[in-house]
Coordinates of C-alpha atoms in Angstrom, one line a residue:
X28 CA 2.6 -13.5 -43.1
X29 CA -0.4 -11.7 -41.7
X30 CA -0.2 -9.6 -38.5
X31 CA 2.8 -10.1 -36.1
X32 CA 3.8 -8.6 -32.8
X33 CA 6.6 -6.1 -33.0
X34 CA 8.6 -7.5 -30.1
X35 CA 8.8 -10.2 -27.5
X36 CA 6.5 -10.5 -24.5
X37 CA 7.0 -7.7 -22.0
X38 CA 8.6 -8.9 -18.7
X39 CA 7.0 -8.8 -15.3
X40 CA 8.7 -6.0 -13.2
X41 CA 9.7 -7.4 -9.8
X42 CA 10.4 -4.8 -7.0
X43 CA 12.4 -6.3 -4.2
X44 CA 12.7 -4.3 -0.9
X45 CA 15.2 -6.2 1.1
X46 CA 14.8 -4.0 4.1
X47 CA 11.0 -4.2 4.6
X48 CA 9.5 -5.9 7.6
X49 CA 11.9 -8.4 9.2
X50 CA 14.1 -8.4 6.1
X51 CA 12.8 -11.7 4.7
X52 CA 12.0 -10.5 1.1
X53 CA 15.2 -11.8 -0.4
X54 CA 14.8 -15.2 1.1
X55 CA 11.2 -15.4 -0.1
X56 CA 12.3 -14.3 -3.6
X57 CA 15.1 -16.8 -3.9
X58 CA 13.3 -19.8 -2.3
X59 CA 9.7 -19.3 -3.4
X60 CA 9.0 -16.7 -6.1
X61 CA 11.9 -16.9 -8.5
X62 CA 11.7 -20.7 -8.9
X63 CA 7.9 -20.5 -9.6
X64 CA 8.3 -17.7 -12.2
X65 CA 11.1 -19.7 -13.9
X66 CA 8.9 -22.8 -13.9
X67 CA 6.0 -20.8 -15.4
X68 CA 8.4 -19.4 -18.0
X69 CA 7.4 -15.9 -16.9
X70 CA 10.1 -13.4 -17.9
X71 CA 10.9 -10.8 -15.3
X72 CA 13.1 -7.8 -14.6
X73 CA 14.3 -7.4 -11.0
X74 CA 14.4 -3.9 -9.5
X75 CA 16.0 -3.8 -6.0
X76 CA 15.3 -0.9 -3.7
X77 CA 18.5 0.4 -2.1
X78 CA 17.0 3.0 0.2
X79 CA 13.8 4.6 1.3
X80 CA 12.4 6.6 -1.6
X81 CA 14.4 4.8 -4.2
X82 CA 11.4 2.9 -5.6
X83 CA 9.3 6.1 -6.0
X84 CA 12.2 7.8 -7.8
X85 CA 12.8 4.9 -10.0
X86 CA 9.2 4.8 -11.3
X87 CA 8.9 8.5 -11.5
X88 CA 12.0 8.7 -13.7
X89 CA 11.4 5.6 -15.8
X90 CA 7.6 5.0 -16.1
X91 CA 7.3 6.8 -19.5
X92 CA 10.0 4.6 -21.0
X93 CA 8.4 1.5 -19.5
X94 CA 5.0 2.4 -21.0
X95 CA 6.6 3.1 -24.4
X96 CA 8.3 -0.3 -24.3
X97 CA 5.1 -2.0 -23.1
X98 CA 3.1 -0.5 -25.9
X99 CA 5.8 -1.4 -28.4
X100 CA 5.6 -5.0 -27.3
X101 CA 1.8 -5.1 -27.9
X102 CA 1.8 -3.2 -31.2
X103 CA 1.1 -5.2 -34.3
X104 CA 2.6 -4.8 -37.9
X105 CA 1.0 -6.2 -41.1
X106 CA 2.6 -7.2 -44.4
X107 CA 2.4 -3.6 -45.6
X108 CA 4.3 -2.3 -42.6
X109 CA 1.3 -0.6 -41.0
X110 CA 1.4 -0.5 -37.3
X111 CA -1.6 -0.9 -35.0
X112 CA -1.1 0.3 -31.4
X113 CA -3.4 -0.6 -28.5
X114 CA -5.7 1.8 -26.6
X115 CA -4.7 0.2 -23.3
X116 CA -1.9 -2.0 -21.9
X117 CA -1.4 -3.9 -18.7
X118 CA 1.8 -3.5 -16.8
X119 CA 2.4 -6.2 -14.2
X120 CA 4.5 -5.3 -11.1
X121 CA 5.3 -7.8 -8.4
X122 CA 6.2 -6.3 -5.0
X123 CA 8.2 -8.2 -2.4
X124 CA 7.9 -5.7 0.4
X125 CA 5.2 -4.0 2.5
X126 CA 2.6 -1.3 2.1
X127 CA 5.3 1.4 2.1
X128 CA 6.8 -0.1 -1.1
X129 CA 3.3 -0.1 -2.7
X130 CA 2.9 3.5 -1.7
X131 CA 6.1 4.4 -3.4
X132 CA 5.2 2.6 -6.6
X133 CA 1.8 4.2 -6.9
X134 CA 3.2 7.7 -6.3
X135 CA 6.2 7.2 -8.5
X136 CA 4.0 6.0 -11.4
X137 CA 1.5 8.9 -11.1
X138 CA 4.2 11.6 -10.6
X139 CA 6.0 10.2 -13.6
X140 CA 3.1 10.5 -16.0
X141 CA 1.6 13.7 -14.5
X142 CA 0.9 16.3 -17.2
X143 CA 1.6 14.0 -20.1
X144 CA -0.5 12.0 -22.5
X145 CA 0.8 8.7 -21.2
X146 CA -2.5 8.3 -19.4
X147 CA -5.5 9.8 -21.0
X148 CA -9.0 9.0 -22.4
X149 CA -7.3 8.0 -25.6
X150 CA -4.8 5.6 -24.0
X151 CA -5.2 4.4 -20.5
X152 CA -2.8 1.7 -19.2
X153 CA -3.6 -0.6 -16.2
X154 CA -1.1 -1.4 -13.5
X155 CA -1.6 -4.7 -11.8
X156 CA 0.2 -5.2 -8.5
X157 CA 1.0 -8.6 -7.1
X158 CA 1.9 -7.9 -3.5
X159 CA 4.0 -10.7 -1.9
X160 CA 3.7 -9.8 1.8
X161 CA 7.1 -9.3 3.3
X162 CA 6.5 -6.0 5.1
X163 CA 5.7 -5.1 8.7
X164 CA 1.9 -4.6 8.5
X165 CA 0.9 -5.9 5.1
X166 CA -2.4 -4.1 5.4
X167 CA -3.5 -4.6 1.8
X168 CA -2.7 -8.3 1.7
X169 CA -4.3 -8.9 5.1
X170 CA -7.4 -7.1 4.0
X171 CA -7.6 -9.2 0.9
X172 CA -7.3 -12.4 3.0
X173 CA -3.9 -13.3 1.6
X174 CA -2.3 -16.1 3.7
X175 CA 1.4 -15.5 3.2
X176 CA 3.8 -15.3 0.2
X177 CA 2.8 -18.6 -1.4
X178 CA -0.8 -17.7 -1.4
X179 CA 0.0 -14.3 -2.9
X180 CA 2.1 -16.0 -5.6
X181 CA -0.7 -18.5 -6.4
X182 CA -3.2 -15.6 -6.8
X183 CA -0.8 -13.9 -9.3
X184 CA -0.5 -17.0 -11.3
X185 CA -4.3 -17.4 -11.4
X186 CA -4.6 -13.9 -12.8
X187 CA -7.7 -12.4 -11.1
X188 CA -7.6 -8.8 -10.0
X189 CA -9.7 -6.2 -8.3
X190 CA -9.3 -2.4 -8.3
X191 CA -6.9 -0.8 -5.8
X192 CA -8.7 2.5 -5.1
X193 CA -6.5 5.4 -4.2
X194 CA -7.1 8.2 -1.8
X195 CA -5.7 11.7 -2.4
X196 CA -4.4 14.0 0.3
X197 CA -4.6 17.6 -0.7
X198 CA -3.4 20.8 0.9
X199 CA -4.0 24.5 0.3
X200 CA -1.7 26.5 -2.0
X201 CA -0.7 30.1 -1.4
X202 CA -3.6 31.3 -3.7
X203 CA -6.2 29.2 -1.8
X204 CA -6.5 26.4 -4.3
X205 CA -6.3 22.7 -3.5
X206 CA -3.2 20.7 -4.6
X207 CA -2.7 17.0 -4.3
X208 CA 0.3 16.4 -2.0
X209 CA 0.3 12.6 -2.1
X210 CA -1.8 9.5 -3.0
X211 CA -2.4 6.9 -0.3
X212 CA -3.4 3.3 -0.5
X213 CA -3.8 2.3 3.2
X214 CA -4.4 4.8 5.9
X215 CA -4.4 8.4 7.0
X216 CA -4.5 9.0 10.7
X217 CA -4.4 11.6 13.5
X218 CA -4.1 11.4 17.2
X219 CA -3.1 8.1 19.0
X220 CA -2.7 6.1 15.8
X221 CA -0.4 8.7 14.2
X222 CA 1.6 9.0 17.5
X223 CA 1.9 5.2 17.7
X224 CA 3.3 4.9 14.2
X225 CA 5.7 7.8 14.8
X226 CA 7.0 6.4 18.0
X227 CA 7.2 2.8 16.6
X228 CA 10.4 3.7 14.7
X229 CA 12.4 3.2 17.9
X230 CA 11.1 -0.3 18.1
X231 CA 11.5 -1.2 14.4
X232 CA 13.8 -4.2 15.2
X233 CA 10.8 -5.9 16.9
X234 CA 8.7 -6.3 13.7
X235 CA 5.0 -6.1 14.2
X236 CA 5.5 -6.0 18.0
X237 CA 6.9 -2.4 17.6
X238 CA 3.3 -1.1 17.1
X239 CA 2.1 -2.7 20.3
X240 CA 5.1 -1.3 22.3
X241 CA 4.5 2.2 20.8
X242 CA 0.8 2.0 21.5
X243 CA 1.3 1.1 25.1
X244 CA 3.7 4.0 25.5
X245 CA 1.1 6.4 24.1
X246 CA -1.8 5.0 26.0
X247 CA 0.1 5.4 29.2
X248 CA 0.6 9.1 28.4
X249 CA -2.8 9.5 26.6
X250 CA -3.4 12.8 24.9
X251 CA -6.4 14.4 23.2
X252 CA -5.8 16.1 19.8
X253 CA -7.8 19.1 18.9
X254 CA -9.3 19.3 15.4
X255 CA -12.5 19.2 13.3
X256 CA -13.6 16.9 10.5
X257 CA -16.0 18.2 7.8
X258 CA -17.8 15.6 5.6
X259 CA -18.8 16.7 2.1
X260 CA -21.2 14.9 -0.2
X261 CA -22.5 11.4 0.4
X262 CA -22.1 10.1 4.0
X263 CA -23.1 6.9 5.7
X264 CA -22.9 6.2 9.4
X265 CA -22.8 2.8 11.1
X266 CA -26.0 2.0 13.0
X267 CA -25.5 -0.4 15.8
X268 CA -29.2 -1.3 16.1
X269 CA -29.3 -2.6 12.5
X270 CA -25.6 -3.5 12.3
X271 CA -25.5 -1.7 9.0
X272 CA -24.6 1.6 7.4
X273 CA -27.4 4.1 6.9
X274 CA -27.4 7.4 5.0
X275 CA -26.5 10.3 7.3
X276 CA -29.0 13.2 7.6
X277 CA -27.7 16.5 6.4
X278 CA -26.8 18.8 9.4
X279 CA -26.8 22.6 9.6
X280 CA -23.2 23.9 9.8
X281 CA -22.0 27.5 10.1
X282 CA -18.9 26.8 7.9
X283 CA -19.7 28.5 4.6
X284 CA -16.2 28.4 3.2
X285 CA -16.8 25.5 0.8
X286 CA -14.7 26.8 -2.2
X287 CA -17.7 26.2 -4.5
X288 CA -18.0 22.6 -3.4
X289 CA -21.0 20.7 -2.0
X290 CA -22.4 21.7 1.3
X291 CA -21.1 20.2 4.5
X292 CA -23.0 17.0 5.2
X293 CA -21.9 16.6 8.8
X294 CA -19.0 17.4 11.1
X295 CA -17.1 16.0 14.1
X296 CA -15.8 18.7 16.4
X297 CA -13.2 16.7 18.4
X298 CA -11.0 16.6 20.3
X299 CA -9.9 13.3 18.9
X300 CA -8.2 10.5 20.8
X301 CA -8.1 8.2 17.8
X302 CA -8.9 8.9 14.1
X303 CA -8.4 6.7 11.0
X304 CA -9.3 7.4 7.4
X305 CA -8.6 4.3 5.4
X306 CA -9.4 2.0 2.5
X307 CA -8.4 -1.3 4.1
X308 CA -10.2 -3.4 6.6
X309 CA -7.1 -4.6 8.5
X310 CA -3.9 -2.8 9.1
X311 CA -2.0 -5.9 10.3
X312 CA -3.0 -9.5 11.2
X313 CA -5.2 -9.4 14.3
X314 CA -5.9 -5.7 14.0
X315 CA -9.1 -4.9 12.0
X316 CA -10.1 -1.3 12.9
X317 CA -12.5 -0.8 9.9
X318 CA -13.9 -4.3 9.3
X319 CA -16.4 -3.2 6.7
X320 CA -13.9 -1.4 4.5
X321 CA -13.3 -2.6 0.9
X322 CA -10.1 -2.1 -1.1
X323 CA -12.0 -1.8 -4.4
X324 CA -15.0 0.4 -3.5
X325 CA -15.4 4.2 -3.8
X326 CA -15.7 4.9 0.0
X327 CA -13.3 5.9 2.7
X328 CA -13.9 4.3 6.0
X329 CA -13.6 6.6 9.0
X330 CA -13.1 5.4 12.6
X331 CA -13.2 8.0 15.3
X332 CA -13.0 8.1 19.1
X333 CA -13.5 11.6 20.5
X334 CA -12.2 12.7 23.9
X335 CA -12.1 9.2 25.5
X336 CA -9.9 7.8 28.3
X337 CA -7.6 4.9 28.7
X338 CA -10.4 2.4 29.6
X339 CA -12.3 3.1 26.4
X340 CA -9.2 2.9 24.2
X341 CA -8.1 -0.4 25.8
X342 CA -11.6 -1.7 25.4
X343 CA -11.6 -0.8 21.7
X344 CA -8.2 -2.4 21.0
X345 CA -9.3 -5.5 22.8
X346 CA -12.1 -6.0 20.3
X347 CA -10.4 -5.0 17.1
X348 CA -9.2 -8.6 16.3
X349 CA -12.8 -9.6 15.5
X350 CA -14.1 -6.2 14.5
X351 CA -16.6 -6.1 17.4
X352 CA -15.4 -2.8 18.6
X353 CA -17.7 -1.0 16.2
X354 CA -20.5 -2.0 18.4
X355 CA -19.1 0.0 21.3
X356 CA -20.9 3.2 22.2
X357 CA -17.9 5.5 22.0
X358 CA -16.7 4.2 18.6
X359 CA -18.0 6.3 15.6
X360 CA -17.8 4.6 12.2
X361 CA -18.5 6.3 8.9
X362 CA -18.2 5.9 5.1
X363 CA -17.4 9.1 3.2
X364 CA -16.1 10.2 -0.1
X365 CA -14.6 13.6 0.7
X366 CA -13.4 14.9 4.0
X367 CA -11.7 18.1 5.1
X368 CA -9.8 18.4 8.4
X369 CA -8.7 21.5 10.3
X370 CA -6.6 21.8 13.5
X371 CA -6.4 24.9 15.6
X372 CA -2.6 24.7 15.9
X373 CA 0.1 22.9 14.0
X374 CA -0.6 19.1 13.8
X375 CA 0.9 15.9 12.5
X376 CA -0.8 13.4 10.2
X377 CA 0.3 9.9 9.4
X378 CA 0.1 9.2 5.6
X379 CA 0.7 5.6 4.8
X380 CA 3.4 5.4 7.4
X381 CA 5.0 8.8 6.5
X382 CA 4.2 12.0 8.2
X383 CA 2.7 15.3 7.1
X384 CA 2.9 18.5 9.2
X385 CA 0.0 20.8 8.7
X386 CA -0.5 24.4 9.8
X387 CA -3.2 25.4 12.2
X388 CA -6.4 27.1 11.0
X389 CA -8.2 27.3 7.7
X390 CA -5.1 27.8 5.6
X391 CA -3.7 24.5 7.0
X392 CA -6.8 22.4 6.0
X393 CA -6.3 19.0 4.5
X394 CA -8.7 17.3 2.1
X395 CA -9.0 13.5 1.8
X396 CA -10.9 12.1 -1.1
X397 CA -11.4 8.8 -3.0
X398 CA -9.9 9.9 -6.3
X399 CA -12.7 10.3 -8.9
X400 CA -10.4 10.6 -12.0
X401 CA -10.4 7.4 -14.0
X402 CA -6.9 8.4 -15.4
X403 CA -5.6 8.1 -11.8
X404 CA -7.5 5.0 -10.7
X405 CA -5.5 2.7 -13.0
X406 CA -4.2 0.3 -10.3
X407 CA -5.4 -3.2 -9.4
X408 CA -4.3 -6.0 -7.1
X409 CA -4.4 -9.8 -7.4
X410 CA -7.1 -11.5 -5.5

């Protein structure tokens, strides 16, 4: 009989978040996605999120079993009963939700396999995410140029993917070591952007409009946020004269507490009015704060405005739809691979729409990094 697969084709996992965005995910699933999957004879398993955090817990608790079943479906057995198992496997997950649901899946998968041999140099699965945009911002989909649920579905059926590079957010432990707190896929922010996302919860019923309402509230009562950014390793800065990124010149810095890492390349001393560290060009349709960012490359894009007033902020927002704000004098734009941040007093960071409170001073430092570990960078998205 030759070599035969041990089991049937493994199903697509479909994660449905009915509460994301304007709560359109179920309608999109029933009217567009499910009929197309049935027509394509694509088997699926539906996983419905019932509360915030459910999706992350689901994958954290079940990913090992899922990988075992996936490998089993791809293993081969010959006439003598000998089994050949693959060195890699591709898990397809379709997401009907927003960036927050993607964030939960990524962190659930990675926490579920942490400290195990389920992802290693000997066996490394790939996780391909088909994001059907039904969230509020849909930053990943917008950055990839996806024009709605049908376009996203067509891209999945065409089968082309690109890496979804993750950022890690690390904090100090009691013995002064770095520990990854969370992985992020969209944006880390401080200052006005963080305050806007935080205050937008009271306007959630307005959909995307909630961010504009919250931004207006915070601009009216504009604050400056004390803090310092330290860039380590390779750094590029946007040059308005050449309209391109150029390698930054190393600068002297009196901070010698590098924990054995590379020297500080440069620093921004603040105070910050607006600060973003992101992997996505757009955070929502019509808002492209880091227009030269790429989902799949190994850089974090950093947009900063230091100690500016209402006029400069309004001017910046007015040009973000086209990305022309990066030509404005007060806007600083960088590409970096590792950043540390320190605030003099307790501060709040926005981490993919969630919030992290950090202590003031050196002990409260936070590190942002494009994860170099190939056993963590296992995710891709359909393009």
